[in-house]
Coordinates of C-alpha atoms in Angstrom, one line a residue:
X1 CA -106.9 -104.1 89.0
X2 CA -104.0 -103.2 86.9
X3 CA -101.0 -100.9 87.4
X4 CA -102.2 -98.2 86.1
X5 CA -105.8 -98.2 88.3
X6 CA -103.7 -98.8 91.2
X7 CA -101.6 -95.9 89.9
X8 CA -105.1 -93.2 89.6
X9 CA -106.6 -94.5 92.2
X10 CA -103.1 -93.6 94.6
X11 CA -102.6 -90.1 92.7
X12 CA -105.7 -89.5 94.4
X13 CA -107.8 -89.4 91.5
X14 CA -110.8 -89.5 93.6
X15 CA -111.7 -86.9 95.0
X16 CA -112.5 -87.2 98.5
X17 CA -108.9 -89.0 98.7
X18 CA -107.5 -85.9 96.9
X19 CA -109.1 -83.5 99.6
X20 CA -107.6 -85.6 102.3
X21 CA -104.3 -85.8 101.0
X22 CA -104.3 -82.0 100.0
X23 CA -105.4 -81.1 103.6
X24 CA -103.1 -83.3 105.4
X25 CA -100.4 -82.1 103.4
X26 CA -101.1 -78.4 104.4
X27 CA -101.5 -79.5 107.9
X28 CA -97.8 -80.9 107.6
X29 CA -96.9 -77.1 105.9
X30 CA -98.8 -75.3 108.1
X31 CA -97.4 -77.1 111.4
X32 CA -93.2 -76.5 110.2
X33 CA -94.3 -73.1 109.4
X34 CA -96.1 -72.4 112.9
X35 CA -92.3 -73.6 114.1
X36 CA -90.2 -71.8 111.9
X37 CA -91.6 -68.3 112.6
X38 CA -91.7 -69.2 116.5
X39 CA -87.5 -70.1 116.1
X40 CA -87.4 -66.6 113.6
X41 CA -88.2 -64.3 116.6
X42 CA -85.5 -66.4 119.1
X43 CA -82.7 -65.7 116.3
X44 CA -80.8 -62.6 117.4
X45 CA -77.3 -63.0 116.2
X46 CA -75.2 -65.2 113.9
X47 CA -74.5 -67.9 116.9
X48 CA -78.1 -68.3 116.9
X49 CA -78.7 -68.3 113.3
X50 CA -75.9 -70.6 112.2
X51 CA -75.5 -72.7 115.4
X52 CA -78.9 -72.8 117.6
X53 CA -77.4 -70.4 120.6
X54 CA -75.1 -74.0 121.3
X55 CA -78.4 -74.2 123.3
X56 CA -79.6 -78.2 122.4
X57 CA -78.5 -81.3 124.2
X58 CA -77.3 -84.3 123.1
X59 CA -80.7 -86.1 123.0
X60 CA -82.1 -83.2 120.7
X61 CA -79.6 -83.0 118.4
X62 CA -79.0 -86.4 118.0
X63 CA -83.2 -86.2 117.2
X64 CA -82.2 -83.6 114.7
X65 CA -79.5 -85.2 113.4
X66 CA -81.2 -88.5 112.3
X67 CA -84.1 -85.9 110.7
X68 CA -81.5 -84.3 108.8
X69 CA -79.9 -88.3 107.8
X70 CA -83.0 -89.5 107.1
X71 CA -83.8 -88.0 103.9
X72 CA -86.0 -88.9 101.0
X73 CA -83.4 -90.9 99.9
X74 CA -83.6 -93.5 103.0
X75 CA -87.6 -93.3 103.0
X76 CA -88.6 -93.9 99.6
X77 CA -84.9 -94.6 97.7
X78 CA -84.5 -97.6 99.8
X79 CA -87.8 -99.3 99.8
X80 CA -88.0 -98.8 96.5
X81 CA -84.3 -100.2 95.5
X82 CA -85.6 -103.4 97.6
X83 CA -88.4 -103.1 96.2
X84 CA -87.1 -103.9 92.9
X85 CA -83.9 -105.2 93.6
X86 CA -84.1 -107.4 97.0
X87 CA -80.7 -108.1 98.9
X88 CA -79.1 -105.4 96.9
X89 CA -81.2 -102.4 97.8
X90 CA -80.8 -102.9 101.4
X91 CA -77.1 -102.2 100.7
X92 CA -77.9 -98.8 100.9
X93 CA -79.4 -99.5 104.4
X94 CA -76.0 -101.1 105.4
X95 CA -73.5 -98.5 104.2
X96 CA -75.5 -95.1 105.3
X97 CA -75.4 -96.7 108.8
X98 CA -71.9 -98.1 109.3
X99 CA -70.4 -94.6 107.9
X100 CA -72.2 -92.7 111.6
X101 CA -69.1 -95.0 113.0
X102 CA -66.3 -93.2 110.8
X103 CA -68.8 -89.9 112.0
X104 CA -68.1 -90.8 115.5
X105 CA -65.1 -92.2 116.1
X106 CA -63.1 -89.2 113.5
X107 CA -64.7 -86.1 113.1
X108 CA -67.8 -85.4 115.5
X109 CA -65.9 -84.2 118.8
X110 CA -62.6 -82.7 117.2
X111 CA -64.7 -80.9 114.7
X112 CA -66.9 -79.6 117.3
X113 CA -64.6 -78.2 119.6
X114 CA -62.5 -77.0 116.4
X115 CA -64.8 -74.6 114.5
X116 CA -67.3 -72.3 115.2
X117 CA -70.1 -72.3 112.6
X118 CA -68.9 -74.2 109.4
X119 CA -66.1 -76.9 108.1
X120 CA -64.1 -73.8 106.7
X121 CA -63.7 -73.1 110.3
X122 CA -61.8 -75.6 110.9
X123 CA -59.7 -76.2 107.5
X124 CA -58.6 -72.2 107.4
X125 CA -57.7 -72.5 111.2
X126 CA -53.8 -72.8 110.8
X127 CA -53.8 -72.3 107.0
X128 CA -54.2 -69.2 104.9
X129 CA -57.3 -68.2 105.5
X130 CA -58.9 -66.6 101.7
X131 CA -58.1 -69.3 99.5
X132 CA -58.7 -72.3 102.2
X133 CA -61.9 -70.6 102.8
X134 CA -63.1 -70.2 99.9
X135 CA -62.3 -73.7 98.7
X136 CA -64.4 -75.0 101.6
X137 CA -67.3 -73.0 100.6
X138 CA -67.3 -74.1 97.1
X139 CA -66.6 -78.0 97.7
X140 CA -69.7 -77.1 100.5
X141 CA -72.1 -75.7 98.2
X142 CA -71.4 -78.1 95.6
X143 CA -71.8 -81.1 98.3
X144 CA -75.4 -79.7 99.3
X145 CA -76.4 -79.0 95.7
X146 CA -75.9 -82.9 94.7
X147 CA -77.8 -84.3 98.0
X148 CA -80.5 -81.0 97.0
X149 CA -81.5 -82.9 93.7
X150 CA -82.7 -86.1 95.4
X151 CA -84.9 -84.3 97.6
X152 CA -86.2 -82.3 95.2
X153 CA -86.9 -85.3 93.1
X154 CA -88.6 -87.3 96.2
X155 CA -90.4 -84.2 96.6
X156 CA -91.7 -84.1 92.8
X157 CA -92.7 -87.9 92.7
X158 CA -94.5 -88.0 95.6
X159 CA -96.4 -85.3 94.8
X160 CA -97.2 -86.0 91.2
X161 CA -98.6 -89.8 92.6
X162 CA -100.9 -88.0 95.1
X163 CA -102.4 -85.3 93.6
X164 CA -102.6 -86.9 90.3
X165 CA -100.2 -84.7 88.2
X166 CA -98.5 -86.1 85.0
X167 CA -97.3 -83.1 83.3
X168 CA -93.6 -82.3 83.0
X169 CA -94.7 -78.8 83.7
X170 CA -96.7 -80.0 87.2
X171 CA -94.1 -81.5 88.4
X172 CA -91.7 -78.8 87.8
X173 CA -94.0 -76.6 89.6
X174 CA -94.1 -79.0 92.7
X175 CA -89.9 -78.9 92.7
X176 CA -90.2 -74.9 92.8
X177 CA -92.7 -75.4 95.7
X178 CA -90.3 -77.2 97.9
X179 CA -87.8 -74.9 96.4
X180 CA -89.8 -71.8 98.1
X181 CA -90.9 -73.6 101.1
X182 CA -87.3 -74.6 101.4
X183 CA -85.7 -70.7 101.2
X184 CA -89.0 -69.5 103.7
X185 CA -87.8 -71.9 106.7
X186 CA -84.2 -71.0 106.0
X187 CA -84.4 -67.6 105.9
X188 CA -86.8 -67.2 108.5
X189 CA -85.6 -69.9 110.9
X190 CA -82.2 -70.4 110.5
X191 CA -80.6 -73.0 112.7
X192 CA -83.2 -72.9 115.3
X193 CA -86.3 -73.4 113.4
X194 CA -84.3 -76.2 110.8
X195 CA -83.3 -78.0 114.0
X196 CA -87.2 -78.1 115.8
X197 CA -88.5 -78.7 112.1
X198 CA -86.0 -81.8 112.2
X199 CA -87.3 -83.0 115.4
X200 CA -89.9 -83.1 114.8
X201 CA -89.9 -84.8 111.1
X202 CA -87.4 -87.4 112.7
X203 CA -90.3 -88.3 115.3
X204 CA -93.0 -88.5 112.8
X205 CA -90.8 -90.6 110.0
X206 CA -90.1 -93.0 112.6
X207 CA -93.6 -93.2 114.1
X208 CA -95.0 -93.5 110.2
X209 CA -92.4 -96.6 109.7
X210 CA -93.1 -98.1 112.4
X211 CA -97.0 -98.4 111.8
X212 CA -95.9 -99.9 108.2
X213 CA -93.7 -102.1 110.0
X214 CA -96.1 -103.6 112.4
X215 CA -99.2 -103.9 109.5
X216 CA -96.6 -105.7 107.2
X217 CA -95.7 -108.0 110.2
X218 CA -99.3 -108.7 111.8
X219 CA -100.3 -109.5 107.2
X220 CA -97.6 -112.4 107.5
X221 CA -98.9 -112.8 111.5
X222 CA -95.1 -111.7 112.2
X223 CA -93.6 -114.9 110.3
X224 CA -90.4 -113.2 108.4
X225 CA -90.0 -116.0 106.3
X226 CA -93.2 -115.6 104.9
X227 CA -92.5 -112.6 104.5
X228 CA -89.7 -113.1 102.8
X229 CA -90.7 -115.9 100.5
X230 CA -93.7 -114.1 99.2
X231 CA -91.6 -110.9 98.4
X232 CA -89.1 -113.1 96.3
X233 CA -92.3 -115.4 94.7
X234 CA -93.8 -112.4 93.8
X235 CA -91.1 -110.5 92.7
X236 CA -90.5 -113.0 89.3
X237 CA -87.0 -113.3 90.3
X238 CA -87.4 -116.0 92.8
X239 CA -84.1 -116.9 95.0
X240 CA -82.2 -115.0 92.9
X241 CA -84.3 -111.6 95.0
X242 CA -83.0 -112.6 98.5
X243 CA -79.1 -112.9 97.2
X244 CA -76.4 -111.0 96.4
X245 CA -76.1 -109.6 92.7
X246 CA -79.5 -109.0 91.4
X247 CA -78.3 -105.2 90.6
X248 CA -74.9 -105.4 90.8
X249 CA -73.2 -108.7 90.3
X250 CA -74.2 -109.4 86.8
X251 CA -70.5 -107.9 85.1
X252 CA -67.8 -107.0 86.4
X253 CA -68.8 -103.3 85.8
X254 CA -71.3 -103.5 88.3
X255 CA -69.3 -105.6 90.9
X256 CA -67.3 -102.8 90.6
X257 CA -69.9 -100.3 90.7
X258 CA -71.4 -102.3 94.2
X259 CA -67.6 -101.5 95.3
X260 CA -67.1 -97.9 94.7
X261 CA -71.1 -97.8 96.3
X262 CA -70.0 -99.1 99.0
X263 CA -67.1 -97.0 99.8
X264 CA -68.7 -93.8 98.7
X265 CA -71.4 -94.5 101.5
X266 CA -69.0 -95.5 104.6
X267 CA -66.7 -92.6 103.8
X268 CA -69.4 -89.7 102.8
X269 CA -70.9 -89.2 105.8
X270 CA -68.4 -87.6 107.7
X271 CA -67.7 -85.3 104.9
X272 CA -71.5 -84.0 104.4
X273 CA -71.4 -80.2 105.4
X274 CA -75.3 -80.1 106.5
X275 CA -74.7 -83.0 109.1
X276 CA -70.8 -81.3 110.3
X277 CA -72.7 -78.7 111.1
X278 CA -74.8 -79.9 113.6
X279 CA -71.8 -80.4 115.6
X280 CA -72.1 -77.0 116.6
X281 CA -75.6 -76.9 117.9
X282 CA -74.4 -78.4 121.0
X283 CA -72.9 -76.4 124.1
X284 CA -70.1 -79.3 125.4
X285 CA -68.4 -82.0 123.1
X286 CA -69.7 -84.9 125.6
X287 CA -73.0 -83.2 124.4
X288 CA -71.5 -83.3 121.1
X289 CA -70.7 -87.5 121.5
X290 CA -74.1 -88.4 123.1
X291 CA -75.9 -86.2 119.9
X292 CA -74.2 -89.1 117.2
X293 CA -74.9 -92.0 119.7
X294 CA -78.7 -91.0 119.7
X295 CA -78.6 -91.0 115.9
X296 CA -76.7 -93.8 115.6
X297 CA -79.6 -95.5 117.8
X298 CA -82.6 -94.3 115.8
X299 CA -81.1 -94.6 112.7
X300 CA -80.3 -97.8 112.7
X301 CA -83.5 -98.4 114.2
X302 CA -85.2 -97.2 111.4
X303 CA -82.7 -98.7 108.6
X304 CA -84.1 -102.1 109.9
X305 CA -87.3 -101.0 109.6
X306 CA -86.8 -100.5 105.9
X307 CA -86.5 -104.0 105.5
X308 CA -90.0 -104.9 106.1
X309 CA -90.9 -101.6 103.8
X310 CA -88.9 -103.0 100.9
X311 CA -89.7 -106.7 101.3
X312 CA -93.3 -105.4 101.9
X313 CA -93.8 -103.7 99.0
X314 CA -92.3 -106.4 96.8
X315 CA -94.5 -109.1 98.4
X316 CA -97.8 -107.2 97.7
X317 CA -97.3 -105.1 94.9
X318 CA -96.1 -106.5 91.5
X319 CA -93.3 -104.7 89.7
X320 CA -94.7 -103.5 87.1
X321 CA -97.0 -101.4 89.1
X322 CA -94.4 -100.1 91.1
X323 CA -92.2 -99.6 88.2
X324 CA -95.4 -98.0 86.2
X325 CA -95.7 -95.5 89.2
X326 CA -92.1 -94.4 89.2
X327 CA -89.5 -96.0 87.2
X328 CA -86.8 -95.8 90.2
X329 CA -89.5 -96.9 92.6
X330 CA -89.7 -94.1 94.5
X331 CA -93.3 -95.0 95.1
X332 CA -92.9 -98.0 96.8
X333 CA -93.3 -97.0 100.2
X334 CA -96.7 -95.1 99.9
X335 CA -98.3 -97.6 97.6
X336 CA -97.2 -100.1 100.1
X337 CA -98.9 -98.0 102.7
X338 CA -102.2 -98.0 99.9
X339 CA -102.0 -101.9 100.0
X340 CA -101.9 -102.6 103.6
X341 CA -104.6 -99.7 104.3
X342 CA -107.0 -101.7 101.5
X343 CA -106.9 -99.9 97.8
X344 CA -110.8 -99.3 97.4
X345 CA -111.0 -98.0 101.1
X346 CA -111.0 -95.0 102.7
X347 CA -108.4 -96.1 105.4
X348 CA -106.2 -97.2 102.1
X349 CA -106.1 -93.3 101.2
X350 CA -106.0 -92.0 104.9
X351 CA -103.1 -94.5 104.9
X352 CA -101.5 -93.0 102.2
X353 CA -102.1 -89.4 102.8
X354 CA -100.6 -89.8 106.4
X355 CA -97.4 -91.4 104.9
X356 CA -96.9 -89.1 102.2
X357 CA -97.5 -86.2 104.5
X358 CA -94.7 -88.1 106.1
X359 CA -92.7 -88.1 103.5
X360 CA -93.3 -84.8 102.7
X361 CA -92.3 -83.1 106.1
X362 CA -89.1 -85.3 105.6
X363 CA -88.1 -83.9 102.2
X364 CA -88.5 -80.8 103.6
X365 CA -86.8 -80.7 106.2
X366 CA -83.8 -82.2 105.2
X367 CA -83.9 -79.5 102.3
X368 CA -83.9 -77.0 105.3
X369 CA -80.6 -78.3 106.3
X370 CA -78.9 -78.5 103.3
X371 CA -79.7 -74.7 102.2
X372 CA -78.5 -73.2 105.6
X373 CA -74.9 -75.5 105.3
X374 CA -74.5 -74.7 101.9
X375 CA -75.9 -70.5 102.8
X376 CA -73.6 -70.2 105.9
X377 CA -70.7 -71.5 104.0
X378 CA -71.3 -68.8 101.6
X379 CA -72.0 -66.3 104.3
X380 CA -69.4 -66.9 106.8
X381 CA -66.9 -68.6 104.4
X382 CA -66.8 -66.1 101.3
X383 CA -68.2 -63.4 101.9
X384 CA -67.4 -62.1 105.3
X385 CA -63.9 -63.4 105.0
X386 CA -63.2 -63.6 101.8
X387 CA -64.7 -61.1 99.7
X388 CA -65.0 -58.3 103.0
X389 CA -62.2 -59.8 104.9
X390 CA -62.9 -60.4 108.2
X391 CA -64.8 -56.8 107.7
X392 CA -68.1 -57.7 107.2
X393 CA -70.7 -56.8 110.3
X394 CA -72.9 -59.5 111.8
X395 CA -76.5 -58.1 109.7
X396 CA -74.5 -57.9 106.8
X397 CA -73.1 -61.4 107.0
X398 CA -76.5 -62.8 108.2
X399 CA -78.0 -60.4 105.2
X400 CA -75.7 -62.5 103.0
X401 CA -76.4 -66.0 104.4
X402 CA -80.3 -65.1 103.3
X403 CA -79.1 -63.8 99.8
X404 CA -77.2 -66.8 99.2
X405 CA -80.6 -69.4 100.5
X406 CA -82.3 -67.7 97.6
X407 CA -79.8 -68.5 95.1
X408 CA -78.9 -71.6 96.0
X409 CA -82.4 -72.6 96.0
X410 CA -83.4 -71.5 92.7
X411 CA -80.2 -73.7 91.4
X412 CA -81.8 -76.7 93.1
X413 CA -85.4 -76.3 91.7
X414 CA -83.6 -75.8 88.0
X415 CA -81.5 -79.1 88.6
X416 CA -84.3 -80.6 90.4
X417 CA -86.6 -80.3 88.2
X418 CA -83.9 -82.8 85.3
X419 CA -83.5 -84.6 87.8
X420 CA -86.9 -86.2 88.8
X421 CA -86.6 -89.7 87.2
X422 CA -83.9 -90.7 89.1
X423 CA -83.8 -92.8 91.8
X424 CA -83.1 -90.6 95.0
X425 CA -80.8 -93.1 97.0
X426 CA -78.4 -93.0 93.9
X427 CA -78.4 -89.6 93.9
X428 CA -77.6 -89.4 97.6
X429 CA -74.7 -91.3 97.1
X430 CA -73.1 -89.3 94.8
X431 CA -73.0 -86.6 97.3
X432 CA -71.6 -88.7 99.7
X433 CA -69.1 -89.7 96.9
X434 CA -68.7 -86.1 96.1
X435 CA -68.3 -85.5 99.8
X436 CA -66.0 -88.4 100.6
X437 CA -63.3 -87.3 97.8
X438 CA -63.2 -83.6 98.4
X439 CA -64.2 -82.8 102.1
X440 CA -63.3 -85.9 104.0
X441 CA -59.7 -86.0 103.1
X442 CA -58.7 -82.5 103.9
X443 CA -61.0 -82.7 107.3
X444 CA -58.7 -85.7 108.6
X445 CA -55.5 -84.1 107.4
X446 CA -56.1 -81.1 108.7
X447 CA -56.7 -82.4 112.1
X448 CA -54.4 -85.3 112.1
X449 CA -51.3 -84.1 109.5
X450 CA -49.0 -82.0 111.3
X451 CA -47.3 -81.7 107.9
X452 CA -50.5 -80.8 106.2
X453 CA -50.6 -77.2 103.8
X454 CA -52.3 -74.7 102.4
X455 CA -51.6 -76.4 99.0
X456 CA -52.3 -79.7 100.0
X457 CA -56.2 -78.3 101.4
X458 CA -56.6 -76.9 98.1
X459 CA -55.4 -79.8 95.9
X460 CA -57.0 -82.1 98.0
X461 CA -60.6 -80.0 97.6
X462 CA -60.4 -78.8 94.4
X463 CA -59.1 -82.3 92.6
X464 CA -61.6 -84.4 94.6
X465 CA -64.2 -82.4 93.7
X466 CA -63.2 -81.9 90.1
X467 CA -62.6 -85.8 89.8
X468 CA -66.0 -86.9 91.4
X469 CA -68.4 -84.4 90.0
X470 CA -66.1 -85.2 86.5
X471 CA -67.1 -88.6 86.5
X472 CA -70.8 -87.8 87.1
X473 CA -71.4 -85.8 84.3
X474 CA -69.7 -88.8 82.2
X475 CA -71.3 -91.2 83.6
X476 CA -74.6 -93.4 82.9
X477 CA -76.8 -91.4 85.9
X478 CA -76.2 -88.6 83.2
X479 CA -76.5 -90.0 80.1
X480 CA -76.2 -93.1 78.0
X481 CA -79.3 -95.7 79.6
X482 CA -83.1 -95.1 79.7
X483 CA -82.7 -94.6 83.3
X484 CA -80.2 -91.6 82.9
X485 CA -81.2 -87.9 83.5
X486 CA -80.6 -87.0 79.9
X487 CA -81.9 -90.6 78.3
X488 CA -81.9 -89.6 74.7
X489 CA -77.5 -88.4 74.4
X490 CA -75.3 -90.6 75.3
X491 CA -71.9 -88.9 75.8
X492 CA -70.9 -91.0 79.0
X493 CA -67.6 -92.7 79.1
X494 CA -66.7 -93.5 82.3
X495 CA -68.9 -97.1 83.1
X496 CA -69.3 -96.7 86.6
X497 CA -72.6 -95.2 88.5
X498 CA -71.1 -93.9 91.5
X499 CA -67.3 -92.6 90.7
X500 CA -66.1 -92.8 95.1
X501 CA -63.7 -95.5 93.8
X502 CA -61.6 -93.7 92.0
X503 CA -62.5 -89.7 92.8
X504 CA -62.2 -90.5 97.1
X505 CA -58.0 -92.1 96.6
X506 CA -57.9 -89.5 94.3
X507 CA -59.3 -86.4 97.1
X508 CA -56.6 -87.9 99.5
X509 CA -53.3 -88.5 97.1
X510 CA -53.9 -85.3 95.7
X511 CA -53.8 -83.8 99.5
X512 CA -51.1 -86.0 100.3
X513 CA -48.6 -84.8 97.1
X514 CA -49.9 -81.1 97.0
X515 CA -48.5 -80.9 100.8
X516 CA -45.3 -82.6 100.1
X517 CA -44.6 -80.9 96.7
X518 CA -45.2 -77.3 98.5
X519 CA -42.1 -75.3 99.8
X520 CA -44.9 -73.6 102.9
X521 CA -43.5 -74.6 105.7
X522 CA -46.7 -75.5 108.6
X523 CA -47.0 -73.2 111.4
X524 CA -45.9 -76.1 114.3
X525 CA -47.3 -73.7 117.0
X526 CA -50.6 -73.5 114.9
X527 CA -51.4 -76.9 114.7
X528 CA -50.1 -77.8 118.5
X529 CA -52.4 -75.1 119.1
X530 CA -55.7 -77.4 117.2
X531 CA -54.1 -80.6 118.4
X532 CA -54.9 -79.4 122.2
X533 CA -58.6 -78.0 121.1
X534 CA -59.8 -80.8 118.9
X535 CA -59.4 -83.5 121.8
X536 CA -59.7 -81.3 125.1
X537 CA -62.3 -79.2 124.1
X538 CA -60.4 -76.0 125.2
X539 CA -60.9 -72.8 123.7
X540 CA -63.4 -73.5 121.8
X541 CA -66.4 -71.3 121.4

């Protein structure tokens, strides 16, 4: 069968497969909805709304944690960079789970006990609070906006495959569905429902890996090697597949492009805004420590796990179908799951429904996460004490927090929707580059620089965001190669595809000479005063 049946017959071009797929899918919907209104009518006050009520444990929110880390980007990005690329793609594997350690061992308990509902919490507490404040909301919103587009583009793939929809116009319309889904659970839920809808995605994305895991396995009767050598065989690339440099060693421009990937990934995780957040969910900062051990557990659980979905999909799927499904491969995974089910049988497309659904519930909940970091920041950031000054009343900052989800989710569906070709893991990563070279930097100094300004925050934000999101827009994910979001321009100049090696030294020089050039001299009793809460916990909340 060629690439193109297998292509029809996984879009669900039959039509008992489409009428499984479709009601398995609003299953999925109907279930997160079910949840969201049941959180709704528990969410009283902001605390609940933006934090949870403090009310989960550490074994919840770890849960919800690795369903908020565990995006589209690790599910169908990854397996389908192996896919493609072998020993390269599971770099992405590698670098989203060694950055949980710079998450744990820097910013998880001292952010916790330091803030109450967002970063700007924490970078305003001993600086002036307006423009400090208002430079964390931006750098937040523009964080959650660049990790927004690979969902949405997950979201428009693996819909388009399954329900057999190859119009531009289809799969615009599928973006502004998740788009609408994504502002109903928000608005509606706030933190409570996002966090259960997490849970609960977390459990099923590791359940639904776990069954590919084991069919790959028992089709090579559990012989890795096998498994191994057929994926590289089959792959036309031979030994080269298993080694280093398939993707990135062939110049020096892409050595250098696996470097800046690689720091971008270790370093952006403890600047993401919709993962800082969930510090706050939890009542006690032990609880707060065991919640990033959990996910460090079933994360990395589920990172190895994409091994066998990568190499899986590359050992019984050609290339070319994979790359005729989706160009990136972000169809690897649930034509894999096709495969292994058997492609003219019914347990092939129950397979593949289930999966998708999967897939689905993940996209959307991570979405969820996103627009409530990104609409709290707004909320409690710039408006309440920014543009009202610390005047604002609880309704009309929680009024503002569900203005700002609907905004900041039609921006996603517009960008979304030009973004949809790309490959979702190397979008992620620019938003842990774009997160590494504004957020991180200030974060640590403000916490650990006693010397550390209003003016250094704000050169350190502004210029690491400027620099990173600078050398996105000229650079080939943008335009300039047939794989770029605009393929037909080319006005790139800058070579690399991820920019974290020169915008993150950047973020933190910047921070580092804006403090030392300004004449503000630190409050000593302000940042004794953070120094005491960030590591004992008192005070806070």
């Amino acid at each position: 069968m060629s690439p193109a049946q297998h292509t029809l017959l996984a879009a669900g071009e039959a039509s008992e497969h489409r009428t499984l797929i479709i009601t398995l899918f609003a299953v999925f919907v109907a279930a997160t909805l079910v949840i969201t209104v049941w959180a709704g009518r528990q969410t009283r006050d902001a605390a609940d709304f933006y934090a949870g009520g403090r009310q989960f444990t550490g074994f919840q929110n770890g849960l919800a944690v690795s369903g908020d880390y565990m995006s589209a980007a690790s599910f169908l990005g990854i397996a389908g960079a192996i896919a493609l690329f072998g020993y390269d793609g599971f770099l992405y594997s590698i670098g989203f789970l060694v950055a949980w350690l710079v998450a744990l061992l820097l910013v998880a308990e001292p952010l916790r006990n330091s803030g109450r509902y967002t970063m700007g919490d924490v970078l305003a507490y001993r600086m002036r609070q307006r423009p400090v404040r208002t430079a964390a909301g931006v750098s937040t919103i523009v964080v959650s906006i660049f990790y927004l587009l690979a969902q949405m583009a997950g979201a428009g793939v693996l819909v388009s495959l399954l329900l057999g929809i190859t119009s531009d116009g289809g799969k615009i319309g599928i973006v502004a569905l998740v788009g609408v889904l994504m502002i109903v659970y928000v608005t509606i839920g706030g933190m409570k429902g996002t966090t259960w809808v997490q849970m609960v995605k977390a459990v099923l994305l590791i359940l639904g890996a776990l069954l590919l895991t084991f069919l790959v396995l028992l089709k090579f009767h559990f012989n890795i090697s096998d498994l191994l050598g057929t994926a590289a065989d089959n792959s036309a690339k031979g030994s080269a597949f298993l080694e280093p440099g398939l993707k990135y060693g062939a110049t020096g421009t892409t050595k250098l492009d696996f470097i800046s990937l690689g720091i971008a990934l270790v370093l952006g995780t403890a600047g993401l805004p919709h993962i800082l957040i969930r510090f706050y969910t939890v009542p006690t900062a032990k609880a707060a420590r065991k919640s990033v051990i959990w996910a460090i557990g079933l994360i990395g659980a589920f990172y190895l796990m994409t091994l066998a979905l990568g190499f899986g999909a590359a050992a019984l799927i050609k290339p070319d179908e994979i790359i005729a499904s989706n160009k990136a491969g972000n169809t690897a995974a649930p034509l894999l799951a096709l495969h292994l089910g058997g492609v003219d049988s019914n347990w092939g497309a129950i397979l593949l429904a289930t999966i998708s659904a999967v897939a689905f519930a993940t996209i959307l909940a991570v979405v969820a996460g996103l627009t409530l970091a990104s609409s709290s920041s707004f909320a409690h950031d710039i408006y309440a004490n920014v543009i009202r000054k610390g005047q604002a009343t609880e309704k009309q900052e929680l009024g503002a927090a569900r203005w700002a989800t609907v905004g900041i989710g039609a921006v996603s569906i517009l960008l979304g929707a030009m973004a949809r070709d790309l490959n979702v893991a190397g979008l992620v990563a620019l938003a842990f580059a774009v997160a590494a070279s504004a957020n991180l930097p200030t974060i640590l100094y403000s916490l650990f620089w006693k010397r550390f300004t209003t003016s250094g925050a704000l050169w350190s934000i502004y210029g690491g965001l400027v620099t990173a999101v600078g050398l996105v827009l000229f650079s080939p994910v943008v335009s300039g190669k047939p794989t770029s979001m605009f393929p037909d321009v080319d006005f790139h100049w800058f070579p690399l595809e991820n920019p974290g090696i020169i915008s993150i030294p950047v973020g933190f020089l910047l921070g580092a000479v804006g403090t030392l050039l300004s004449k503000e001299v630190p409050d000593a009793g302000k940042y004794a005063e953070l120094e005491v809460r960030s590591l004992t916990g008192t005070g806070a909340h």
